[in-house]
Short mmCIF file of C-alpha atoms and ligand atoms in Angstrom, two decimals:
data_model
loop_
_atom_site.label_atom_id
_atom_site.label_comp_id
_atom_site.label_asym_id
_atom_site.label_seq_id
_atom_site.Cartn_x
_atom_site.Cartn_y
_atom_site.Cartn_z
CA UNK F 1 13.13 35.13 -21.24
CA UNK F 2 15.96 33.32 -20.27
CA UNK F 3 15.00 29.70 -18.51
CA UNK F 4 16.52 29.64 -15.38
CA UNK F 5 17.08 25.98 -14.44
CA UNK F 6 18.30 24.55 -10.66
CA UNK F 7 22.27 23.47 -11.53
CA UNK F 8 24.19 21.12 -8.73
CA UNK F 9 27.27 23.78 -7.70
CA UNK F 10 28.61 21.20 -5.15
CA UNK F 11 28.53 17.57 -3.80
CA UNK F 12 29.67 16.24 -0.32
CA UNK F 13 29.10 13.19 1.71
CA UNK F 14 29.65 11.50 4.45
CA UNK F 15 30.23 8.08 6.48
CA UNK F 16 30.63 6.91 9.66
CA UNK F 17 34.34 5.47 10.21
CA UNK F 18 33.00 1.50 11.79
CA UNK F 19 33.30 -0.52 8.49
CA UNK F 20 30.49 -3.89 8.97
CA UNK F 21 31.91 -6.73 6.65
CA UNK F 22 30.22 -9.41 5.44
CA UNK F 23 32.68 -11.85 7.60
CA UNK F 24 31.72 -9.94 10.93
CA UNK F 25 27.86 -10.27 9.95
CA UNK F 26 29.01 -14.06 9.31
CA UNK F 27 29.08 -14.18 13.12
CA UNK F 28 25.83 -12.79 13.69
CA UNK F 29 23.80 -14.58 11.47
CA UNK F 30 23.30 -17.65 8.92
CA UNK F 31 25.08 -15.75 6.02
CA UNK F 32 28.05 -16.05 4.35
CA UNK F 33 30.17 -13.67 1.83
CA UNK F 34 29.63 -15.61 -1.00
CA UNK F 35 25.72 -15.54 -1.16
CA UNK F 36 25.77 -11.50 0.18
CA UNK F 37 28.10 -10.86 -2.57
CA UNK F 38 26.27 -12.65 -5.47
CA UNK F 39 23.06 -11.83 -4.63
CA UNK F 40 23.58 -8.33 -3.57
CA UNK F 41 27.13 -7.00 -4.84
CA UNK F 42 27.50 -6.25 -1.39
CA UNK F 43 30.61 -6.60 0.58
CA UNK F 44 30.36 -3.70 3.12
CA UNK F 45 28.60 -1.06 4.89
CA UNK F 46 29.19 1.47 7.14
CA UNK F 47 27.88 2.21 10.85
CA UNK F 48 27.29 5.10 12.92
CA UNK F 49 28.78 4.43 16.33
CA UNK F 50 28.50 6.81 19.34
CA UNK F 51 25.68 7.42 21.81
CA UNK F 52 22.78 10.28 21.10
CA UNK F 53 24.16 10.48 16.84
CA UNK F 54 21.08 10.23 14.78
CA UNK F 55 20.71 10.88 11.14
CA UNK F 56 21.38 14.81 11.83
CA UNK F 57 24.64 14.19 12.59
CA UNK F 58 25.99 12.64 9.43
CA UNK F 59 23.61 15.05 7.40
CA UNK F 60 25.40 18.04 9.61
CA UNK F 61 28.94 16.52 8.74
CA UNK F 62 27.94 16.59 4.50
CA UNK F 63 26.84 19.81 5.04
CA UNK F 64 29.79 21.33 6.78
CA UNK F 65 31.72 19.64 4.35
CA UNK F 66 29.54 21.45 1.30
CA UNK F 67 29.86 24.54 2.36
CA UNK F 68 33.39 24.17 2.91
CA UNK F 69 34.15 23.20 -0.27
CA UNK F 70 31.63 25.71 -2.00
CA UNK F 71 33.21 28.53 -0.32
CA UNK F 72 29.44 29.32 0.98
CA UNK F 73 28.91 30.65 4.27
CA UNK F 74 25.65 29.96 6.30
CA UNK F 75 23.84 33.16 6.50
CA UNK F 76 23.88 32.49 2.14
CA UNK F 77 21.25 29.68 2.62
CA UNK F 78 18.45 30.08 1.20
CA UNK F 79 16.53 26.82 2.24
CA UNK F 80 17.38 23.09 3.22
CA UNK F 81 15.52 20.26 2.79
CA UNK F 82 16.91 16.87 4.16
CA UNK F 83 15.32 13.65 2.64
CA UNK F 84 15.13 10.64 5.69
CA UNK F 85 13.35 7.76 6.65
CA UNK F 86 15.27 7.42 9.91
CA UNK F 87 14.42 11.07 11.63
CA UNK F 88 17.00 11.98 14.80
CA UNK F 89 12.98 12.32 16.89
CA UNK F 90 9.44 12.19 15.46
CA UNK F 91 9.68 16.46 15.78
CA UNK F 92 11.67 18.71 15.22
CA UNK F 93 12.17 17.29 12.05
CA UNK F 94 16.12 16.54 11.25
CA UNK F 95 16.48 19.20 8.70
CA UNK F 96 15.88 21.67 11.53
CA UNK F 97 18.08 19.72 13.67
CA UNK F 98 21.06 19.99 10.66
CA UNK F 99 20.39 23.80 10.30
CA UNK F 100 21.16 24.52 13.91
CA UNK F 101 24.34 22.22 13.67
CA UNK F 102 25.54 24.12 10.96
CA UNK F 103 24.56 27.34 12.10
CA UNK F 104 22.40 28.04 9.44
CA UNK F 105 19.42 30.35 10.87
CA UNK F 106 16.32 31.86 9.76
CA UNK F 107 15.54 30.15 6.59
CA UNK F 108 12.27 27.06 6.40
CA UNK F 109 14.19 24.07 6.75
CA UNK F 110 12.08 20.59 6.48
CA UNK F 111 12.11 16.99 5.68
CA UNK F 112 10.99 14.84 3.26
CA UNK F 113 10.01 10.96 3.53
CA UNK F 114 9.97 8.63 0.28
CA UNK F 115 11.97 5.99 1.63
CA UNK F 116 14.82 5.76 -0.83
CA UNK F 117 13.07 7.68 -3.20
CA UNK F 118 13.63 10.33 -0.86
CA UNK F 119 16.60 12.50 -2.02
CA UNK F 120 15.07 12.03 -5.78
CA UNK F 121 11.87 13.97 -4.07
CA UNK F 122 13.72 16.49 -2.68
CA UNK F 123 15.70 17.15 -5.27
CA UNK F 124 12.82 17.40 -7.44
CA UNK F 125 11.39 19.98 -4.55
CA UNK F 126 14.33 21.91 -3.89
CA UNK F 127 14.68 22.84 -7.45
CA UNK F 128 11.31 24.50 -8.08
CA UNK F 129 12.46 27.07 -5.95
CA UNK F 130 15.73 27.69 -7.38
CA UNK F 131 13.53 27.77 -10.91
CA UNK F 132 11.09 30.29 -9.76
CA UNK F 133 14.00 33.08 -9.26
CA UNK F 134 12.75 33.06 -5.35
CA UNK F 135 15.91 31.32 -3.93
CA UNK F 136 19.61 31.70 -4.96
CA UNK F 137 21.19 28.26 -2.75
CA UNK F 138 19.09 25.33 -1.67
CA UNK F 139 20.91 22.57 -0.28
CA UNK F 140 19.12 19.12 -0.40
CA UNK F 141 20.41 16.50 1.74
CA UNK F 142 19.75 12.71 1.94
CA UNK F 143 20.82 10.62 5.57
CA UNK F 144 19.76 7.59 7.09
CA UNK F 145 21.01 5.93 10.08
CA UNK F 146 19.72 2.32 8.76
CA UNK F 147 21.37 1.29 11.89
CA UNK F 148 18.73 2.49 14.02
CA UNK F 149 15.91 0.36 12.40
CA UNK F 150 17.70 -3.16 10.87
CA UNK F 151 16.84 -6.12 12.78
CA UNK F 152 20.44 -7.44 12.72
CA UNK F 153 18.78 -10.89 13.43
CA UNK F 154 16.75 -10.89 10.34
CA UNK F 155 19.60 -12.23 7.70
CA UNK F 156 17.25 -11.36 5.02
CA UNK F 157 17.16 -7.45 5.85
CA UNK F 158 20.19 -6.66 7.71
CA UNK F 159 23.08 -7.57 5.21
CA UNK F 160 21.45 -4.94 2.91
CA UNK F 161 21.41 -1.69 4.76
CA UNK F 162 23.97 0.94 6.00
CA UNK F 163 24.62 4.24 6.65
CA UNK F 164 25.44 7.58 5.50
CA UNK F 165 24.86 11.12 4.13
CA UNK F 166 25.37 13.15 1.08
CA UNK F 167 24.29 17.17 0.66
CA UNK F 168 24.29 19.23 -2.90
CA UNK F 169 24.03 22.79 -3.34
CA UNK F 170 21.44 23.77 -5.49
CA UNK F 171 22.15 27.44 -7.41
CA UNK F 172 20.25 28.87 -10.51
CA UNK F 173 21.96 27.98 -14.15
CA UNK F 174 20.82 29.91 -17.54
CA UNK F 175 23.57 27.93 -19.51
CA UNK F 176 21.47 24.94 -20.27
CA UNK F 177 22.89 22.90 -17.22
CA UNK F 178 21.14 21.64 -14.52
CA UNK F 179 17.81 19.74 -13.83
CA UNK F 180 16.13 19.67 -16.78
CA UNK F 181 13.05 17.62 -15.70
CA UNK F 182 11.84 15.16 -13.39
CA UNK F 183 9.37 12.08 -12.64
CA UNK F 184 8.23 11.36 -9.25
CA UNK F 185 5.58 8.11 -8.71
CA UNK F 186 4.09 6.75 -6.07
CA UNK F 187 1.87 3.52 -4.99
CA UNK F 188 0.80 2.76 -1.31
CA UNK F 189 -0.35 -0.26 -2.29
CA UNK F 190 2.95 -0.99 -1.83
CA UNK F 191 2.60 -0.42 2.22
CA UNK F 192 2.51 -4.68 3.16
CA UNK F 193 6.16 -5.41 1.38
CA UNK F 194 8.17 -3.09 2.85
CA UNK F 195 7.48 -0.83 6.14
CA UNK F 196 8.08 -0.63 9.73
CA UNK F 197 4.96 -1.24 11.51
CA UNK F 198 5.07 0.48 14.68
CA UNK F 199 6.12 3.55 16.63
CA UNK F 200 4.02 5.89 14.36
CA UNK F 201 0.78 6.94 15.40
CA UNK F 202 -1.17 4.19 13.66
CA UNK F 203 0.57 1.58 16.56
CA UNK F 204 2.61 3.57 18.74
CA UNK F 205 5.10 1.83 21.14
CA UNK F 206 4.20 -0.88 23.41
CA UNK F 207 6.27 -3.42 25.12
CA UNK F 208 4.45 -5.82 22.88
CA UNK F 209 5.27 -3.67 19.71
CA UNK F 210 9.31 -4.09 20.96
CA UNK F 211 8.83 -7.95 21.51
CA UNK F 212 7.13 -7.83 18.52
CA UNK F 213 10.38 -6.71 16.66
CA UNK F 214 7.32 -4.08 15.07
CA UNK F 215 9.97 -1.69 15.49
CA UNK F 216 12.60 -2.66 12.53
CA UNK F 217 12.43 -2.96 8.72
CA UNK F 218 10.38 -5.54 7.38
CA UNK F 219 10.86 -6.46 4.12
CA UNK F 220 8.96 -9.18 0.96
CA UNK F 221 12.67 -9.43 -0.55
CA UNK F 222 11.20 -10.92 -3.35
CA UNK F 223 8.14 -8.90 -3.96
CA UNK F 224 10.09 -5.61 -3.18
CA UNK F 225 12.88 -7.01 -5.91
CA UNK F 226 9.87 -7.65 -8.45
CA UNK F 227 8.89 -4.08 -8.47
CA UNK F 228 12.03 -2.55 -8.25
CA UNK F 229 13.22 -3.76 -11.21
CA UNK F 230 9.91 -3.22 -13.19
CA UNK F 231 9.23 0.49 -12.07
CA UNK F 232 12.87 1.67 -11.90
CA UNK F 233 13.86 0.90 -15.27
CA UNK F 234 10.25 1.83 -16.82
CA UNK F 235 10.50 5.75 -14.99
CA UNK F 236 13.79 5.78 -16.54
CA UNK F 237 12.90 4.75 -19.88
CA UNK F 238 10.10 7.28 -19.42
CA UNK F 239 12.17 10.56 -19.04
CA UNK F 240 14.75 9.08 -21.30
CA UNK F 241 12.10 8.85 -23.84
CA UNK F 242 10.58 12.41 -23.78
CA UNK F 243 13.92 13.86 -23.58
CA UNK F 244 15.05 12.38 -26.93
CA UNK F 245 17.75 10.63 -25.15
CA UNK F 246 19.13 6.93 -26.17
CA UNK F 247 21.74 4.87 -24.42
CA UNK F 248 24.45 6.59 -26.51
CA UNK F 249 23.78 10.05 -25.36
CA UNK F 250 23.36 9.36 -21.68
CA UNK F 251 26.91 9.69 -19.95
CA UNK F 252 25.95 8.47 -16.82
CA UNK F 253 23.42 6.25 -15.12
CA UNK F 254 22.94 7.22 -11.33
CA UNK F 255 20.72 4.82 -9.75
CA UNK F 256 19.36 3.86 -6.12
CA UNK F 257 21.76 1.44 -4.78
CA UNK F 258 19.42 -1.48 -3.01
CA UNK F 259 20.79 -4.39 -4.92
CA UNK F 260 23.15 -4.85 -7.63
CA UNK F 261 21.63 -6.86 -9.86
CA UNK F 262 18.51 -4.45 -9.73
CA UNK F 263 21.07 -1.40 -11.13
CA UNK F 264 22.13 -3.81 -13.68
CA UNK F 265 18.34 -4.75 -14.67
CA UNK F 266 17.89 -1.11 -14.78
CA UNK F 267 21.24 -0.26 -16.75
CA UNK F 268 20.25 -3.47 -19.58
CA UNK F 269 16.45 -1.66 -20.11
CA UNK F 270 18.18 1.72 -20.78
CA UNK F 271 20.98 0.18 -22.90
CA UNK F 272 23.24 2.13 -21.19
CA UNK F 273 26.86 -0.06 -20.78
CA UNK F 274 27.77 -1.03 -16.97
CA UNK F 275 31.06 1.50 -17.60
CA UNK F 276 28.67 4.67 -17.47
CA UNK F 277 26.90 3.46 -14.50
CA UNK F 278 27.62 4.62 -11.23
CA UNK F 279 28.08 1.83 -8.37
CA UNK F 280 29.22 1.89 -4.74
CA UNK F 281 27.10 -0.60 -3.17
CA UNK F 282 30.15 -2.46 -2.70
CA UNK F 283 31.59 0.02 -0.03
CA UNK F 284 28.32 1.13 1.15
CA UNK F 285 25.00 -0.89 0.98
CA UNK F 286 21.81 0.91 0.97
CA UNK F 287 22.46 3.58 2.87
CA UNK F 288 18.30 4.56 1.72
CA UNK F 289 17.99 8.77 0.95
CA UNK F 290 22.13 8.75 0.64
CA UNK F 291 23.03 6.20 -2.15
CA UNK F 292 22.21 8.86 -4.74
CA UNK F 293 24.53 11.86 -2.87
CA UNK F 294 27.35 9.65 -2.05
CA UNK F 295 27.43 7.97 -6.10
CA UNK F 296 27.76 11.69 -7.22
CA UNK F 297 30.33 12.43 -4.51
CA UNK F 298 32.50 9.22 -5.16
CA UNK F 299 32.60 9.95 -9.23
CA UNK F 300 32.44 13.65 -8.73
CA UNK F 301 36.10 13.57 -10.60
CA UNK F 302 34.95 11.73 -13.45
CA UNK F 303 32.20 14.28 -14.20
CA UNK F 304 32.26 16.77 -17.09
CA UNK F 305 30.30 19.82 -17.41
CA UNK F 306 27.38 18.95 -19.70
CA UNK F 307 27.28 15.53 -18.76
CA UNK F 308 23.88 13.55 -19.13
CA UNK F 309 22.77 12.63 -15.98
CA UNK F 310 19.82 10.15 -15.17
CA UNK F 311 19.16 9.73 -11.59
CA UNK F 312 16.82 6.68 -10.95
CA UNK F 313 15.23 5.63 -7.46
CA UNK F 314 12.68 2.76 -5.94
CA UNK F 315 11.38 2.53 -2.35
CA UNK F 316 8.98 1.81 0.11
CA UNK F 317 5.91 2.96 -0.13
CA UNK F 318 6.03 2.48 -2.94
CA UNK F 319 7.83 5.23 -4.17
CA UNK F 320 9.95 6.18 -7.46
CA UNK F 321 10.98 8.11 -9.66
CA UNK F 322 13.61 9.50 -12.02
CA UNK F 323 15.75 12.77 -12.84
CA UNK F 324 17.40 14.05 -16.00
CA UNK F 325 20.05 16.76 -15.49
CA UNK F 326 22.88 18.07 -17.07
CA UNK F 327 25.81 18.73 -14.46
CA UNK F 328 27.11 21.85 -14.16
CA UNK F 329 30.76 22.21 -13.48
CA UNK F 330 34.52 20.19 -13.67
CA UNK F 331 35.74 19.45 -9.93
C1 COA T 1 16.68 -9.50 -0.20
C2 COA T 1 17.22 -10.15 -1.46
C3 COA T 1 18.70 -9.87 -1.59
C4 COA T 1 17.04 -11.65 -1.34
O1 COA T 1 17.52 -12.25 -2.52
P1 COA T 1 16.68 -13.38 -3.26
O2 COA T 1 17.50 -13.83 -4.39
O3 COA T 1 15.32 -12.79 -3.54
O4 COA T 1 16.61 -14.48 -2.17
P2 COA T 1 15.32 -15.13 -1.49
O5 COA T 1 14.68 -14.16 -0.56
O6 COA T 1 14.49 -15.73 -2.57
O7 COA T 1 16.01 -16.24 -0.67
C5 COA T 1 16.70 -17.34 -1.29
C6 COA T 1 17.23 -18.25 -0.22
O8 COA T 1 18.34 -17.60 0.44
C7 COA T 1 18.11 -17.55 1.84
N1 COA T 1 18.69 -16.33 2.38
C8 COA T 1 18.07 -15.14 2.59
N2 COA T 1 18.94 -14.27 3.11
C9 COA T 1 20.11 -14.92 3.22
C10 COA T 1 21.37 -14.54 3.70
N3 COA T 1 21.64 -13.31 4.16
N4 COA T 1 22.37 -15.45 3.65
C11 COA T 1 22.16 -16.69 3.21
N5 COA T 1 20.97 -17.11 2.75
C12 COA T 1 19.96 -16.23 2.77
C13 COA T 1 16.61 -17.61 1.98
O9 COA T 1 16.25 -18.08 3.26
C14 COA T 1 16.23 -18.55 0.88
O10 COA T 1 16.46 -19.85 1.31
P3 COA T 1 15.36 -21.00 0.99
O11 COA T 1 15.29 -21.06 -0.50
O12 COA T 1 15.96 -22.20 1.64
O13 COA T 1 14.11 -20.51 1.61
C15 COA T 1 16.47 -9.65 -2.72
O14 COA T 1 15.17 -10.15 -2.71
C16 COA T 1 16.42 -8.17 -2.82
O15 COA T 1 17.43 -7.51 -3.01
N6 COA T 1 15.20 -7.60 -2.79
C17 COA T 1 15.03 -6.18 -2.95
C18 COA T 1 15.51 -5.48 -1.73
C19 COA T 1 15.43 -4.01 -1.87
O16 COA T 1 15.68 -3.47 -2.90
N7 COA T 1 15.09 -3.38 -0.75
C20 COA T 1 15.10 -1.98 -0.61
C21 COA T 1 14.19 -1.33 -1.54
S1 COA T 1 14.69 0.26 -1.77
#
């Protein structure tokens, strides 16, 4: 029997037009270009402006754009699943939320919350069904409004994040294309270095909790860093390894973007050359479940059908993990 195997058919994202430099957060904290840049490889990010726009709104404006450019109406859907730490409300979840704003009806429609793991779990979700014959066209969407949740007080966190969205359309392949397997990890051990602490059930709001500042990212830079490198480029190694893959065959290297200089850690472990690695931390930050999405979207041109792909991730949680996947068409 023919395998049938979950291909990427399309690639969209999306960010907001309010570009936050490094000199403008210069004059809102004790930072400066130079230590953003060579730390991070940071030099901007974008911001959603506009009252009542959440995280469904971006994710909405990828999707559009997807089917758009896949010539795929609605009612073709199959099933969404939107990966996001930064949910529009606590319910209806924001892949519900991105359904209706699409006008895509009918169908289950959920999210999924790994931190910035996240669009690496859905994507390792969304594809089971495609491989199971049941569905035709998942879409699998990553957006976070890091906006919402940076303490832009805290220099050590807010210089880091940004925001954005980024959708694929998921459609069965029996070529040999598509994802070909997948590694997902997780450690909530990792809970103290990297969380927000309140507004969930375990402290819900207070005024104390908001004077607290309970209600923003907190972040162990360097403990966070430590791991990151460590389990990032060991996952990859991992699927590299069982897949009989080596530096030389892997075209491209897609990897969370959190911190430059974690990408290259990753890149050196894999000995896979900083030209095959994709980077747009630059332009974007860490725009969390999006960096993957919007890396495929920016290089989309560059990509050849049969391309090695290895998608790598780290976030809170802790959470990680790695794809391999051949991509599927010439744009
Ligand atoms: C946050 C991060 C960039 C900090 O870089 P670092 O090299 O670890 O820097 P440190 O936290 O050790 O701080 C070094 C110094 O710079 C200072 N500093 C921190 N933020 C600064 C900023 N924005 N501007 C200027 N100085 C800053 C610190 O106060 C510290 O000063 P000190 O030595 O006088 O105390 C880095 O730890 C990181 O990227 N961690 C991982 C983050 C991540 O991946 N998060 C998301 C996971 S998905």
């Amino acid at each position: 029997m023919t395998q049938i195997r979950a291909s990427i058919t399309g690639i969209q994202g999306y960010v907001p037009e309010y570009i936050l430099t490094n000199a403008e957060l210069e004059t809102m904290v004790a930072t400066n270009d130079e230590w953003i840049v060579s730390r991070t490889g940071i030099k901007e990010r974008r911001i959603l402006k506009g009252e009542g726009l959440g995280s469904s709104h971006m994710g909405a404006e990828a999707v559009k754009g997807l089917l758009a450019k896949t010539n795929t109406s609605p009612g073709e859907i199959d099933l969404l699943i939107c990966a996001t730490t930064t949910p529009d409300f606590v319910f209806p979840c924001t892949a519900n939320l991105i359904c209706d704003m699409v006008g895509i009806r009918n169908v289950g429609s959920f999210d999924i919350q790994a931190a910035c793991s996240g669009f690496l779990y859905a994507l390792t979700l969304g594809s089971q069904f495609i491989e199971t014959g049941k569905y035709k066209k998942v879409i699998v969407v990553g957006s976070d409004k890091m906006s919402a949740i940076v303490d832009y007080t805290d220099r050590k966190t807010c210089i880091l994040f940004g925001d954005g969205a980024g959708a694929v359309l998921l459609e069965p392949d029996t070529e040999g294309n598509g994802i070909i397997d997948s590694i997902i990890k997780s450690d909530g051990a990792g809970y103290p270095y990297l969380n927000q602490k309140a507004g969930g059930s375990r402290y819900p709001p207070t005024r104390e909790t908001v004077d607290n500042r309970q209600h923003f990212v907190y972040q162990d830079g360097a403990q966070v860093f430590k791991f990151a490198v460590t389990n990032m480029a060991d996952v990859a190694a991992e699927i590299m390894g069982r897949n009989g893959l080596t530096g030389d065959n892997v075209s491209w290297l897609v990897p969370h973007q959190a911190n430059r200089r974690i990408i290259e850690a990753t890149a050196n472990r894999m000995g896979v050359g900083m030209e095959k690695v994709m980077v747009n931390i630059q332009k974007y930050g860490n725009t969390t479940a999006a960096t993957i999405p919007l890396c495929l979207w920016d290089y989309e041109s560059q990509l050849k059908k049969g391309d090695n792909l290895i998608l790598a991730a780290f976030g809170g949680g802790f959470t990680w993990g790695s794809i391999y996947l051949k991509w599927g068409y010439q744009a």
